Coordinates of C-alpha atoms and ligand atoms in Angstrom, one line a residue:
M1 CA -160.2 105.6 32.4
S2 CA -156.6 104.4 33.0
E3 CA -155.2 101.4 31.3
T4 CA -155.7 99.2 34.3
E5 CA -158.9 100.6 35.7
H6 CA -161.1 98.1 33.9
I7 CA -159.5 95.3 35.9
K8 CA -161.6 96.4 38.9
E9 CA -164.7 95.6 36.9
L10 CA -163.8 91.9 36.4
P11 CA -165.9 89.5 38.4
L12 CA -164.3 88.0 41.5
V13 CA -163.0 84.5 41.0
P14 CA -161.8 82.0 43.6
T15 CA -158.1 82.4 44.3
T16 CA -157.6 78.8 45.6
V17 CA -157.7 75.7 43.4
K18 CA -158.8 72.4 44.9
L19 CA -157.4 69.1 43.8
S20 CA -159.8 66.6 42.4
T21 CA -158.6 64.2 45.1
E22 CA -160.5 66.4 47.6
F23 CA -163.8 65.5 45.9
K24 CA -165.2 62.0 46.3
T25 CA -166.7 60.5 43.1
G26 CA -170.0 59.6 44.6
S27 CA -172.4 57.4 42.7
W28 CA -172.2 58.7 39.1
R29 CA -169.3 56.5 37.9
V30 CA -170.6 54.0 35.3
Q31 CA -167.7 51.6 35.1
R32 CA -164.8 50.7 37.3
P33 CA -161.3 49.3 36.7
I34 CA -160.2 46.0 38.1
I35 CA -156.5 45.1 38.2
N36 CA -155.7 41.5 37.4
S37 CA -152.6 41.0 39.6
G38 CA -151.8 37.8 37.8
K39 CA -151.2 39.7 34.6
C40 CA -149.8 42.9 36.0
V41 CA -146.0 43.3 35.4
K42 CA -145.9 46.4 37.8
C43 CA -144.6 48.8 35.2
L44 CA -146.6 51.6 37.0
I45 CA -147.8 53.1 33.7
C46 CA -151.3 53.2 35.0
W47 CA -150.1 54.9 38.2
V48 CA -148.5 57.6 36.2
Y49 CA -151.4 58.2 33.8
C50 CA -154.3 58.1 36.3
P51 CA -155.6 61.8 36.2
E52 CA -157.2 61.3 39.6
S53 CA -154.2 59.8 41.5
S54 CA -156.5 57.0 42.3
I55 CA -154.0 54.2 41.7
K56 CA -151.9 53.5 44.8
W57 CA -148.6 51.8 44.8
D58 CA -147.1 50.6 48.1
G59 CA -143.9 49.3 46.7
I60 CA -145.3 45.8 46.4
S61 CA -148.7 45.9 44.9
L62 CA -151.2 48.3 43.3
S63 CA -154.7 49.1 44.5
I64 CA -157.4 51.5 43.3
D65 CA -159.0 54.0 45.5
Y66 CA -162.6 53.9 44.3
N67 CA -163.5 56.9 46.4
F68 CA -161.8 59.1 43.8
C69 CA -161.6 56.9 40.6
K70 CA -163.9 58.4 37.9
G71 CA -164.0 55.4 35.7
C72 CA -162.4 57.2 32.8
G73 CA -160.6 54.0 31.6
I74 CA -157.3 55.7 30.9
C75 CA -155.5 53.1 33.0
H76 CA -157.2 50.3 31.1
R77 CA -156.2 51.9 27.7
E78 CA -152.6 52.5 28.8
C79 CA -151.8 49.2 30.4
P80 CA -149.4 47.4 28.0
V81 CA -150.4 43.9 29.1
N82 CA -154.2 44.4 29.4
A83 CA -154.1 43.7 33.1
I84 CA -156.9 46.2 33.8
E85 CA -160.5 45.4 32.9
M86 CA -163.3 47.9 33.0
I87 CA -166.5 46.4 34.4
P88 CA -170.0 48.0 34.7
E89 CA -170.6 49.8 38.0
G90 CA -173.0 48.3 40.4
Ligands
SF4_101 S1 -160.4 54.6 35.6 FE1 -159.4 56.6 35.4 S2 -159.6 57.6 37.4 FE2 -160.0 55.4 37.6 S3 -158.1 54.5 38.2 FE3 -158.3 54.3 36.0 S4 -157.3 56.2 35.2 FE4 -157.7 56.5 37.4
SF4_102 S1 -150.1 49.5 33.6 FE1 -150.9 47.4 33.8 S2 -149.0 46.2 34.0 FE2 -148.5 48.3 34.4 S3 -148.7 48.5 36.7 FE3 -150.6 49.1 35.8 S4 -151.9 47.3 35.7 FE4 -149.8 46.6 36.1

């Protein structure tokens, strides 16, 4: 067997990677973030940290796309002024 022949024996794996933003969260999220616009200082830290790119910034205000938010709470933990509250889903 040549040095590379074993590579042919490896199982096939997908060659394309899909972004998480292509998959809607569905109904399994147990908590959701709520932005208090009165407390928000628009630092955009939550926008940077959201692993699902679910926080939208239009240049004036922030919003959360709950179709893709997983309720992980990172935005809540990173907000420096506690402007994001996590509330139970449903
Ligand atoms: S809870 Fe997680 S996924 Fe949802 S907006 Fe905050 S950081 Fe993004
Ligand atoms: S991290 Fe907090 S203060 Fe900063 S933009 Fe997000 S909600 Fe507003």
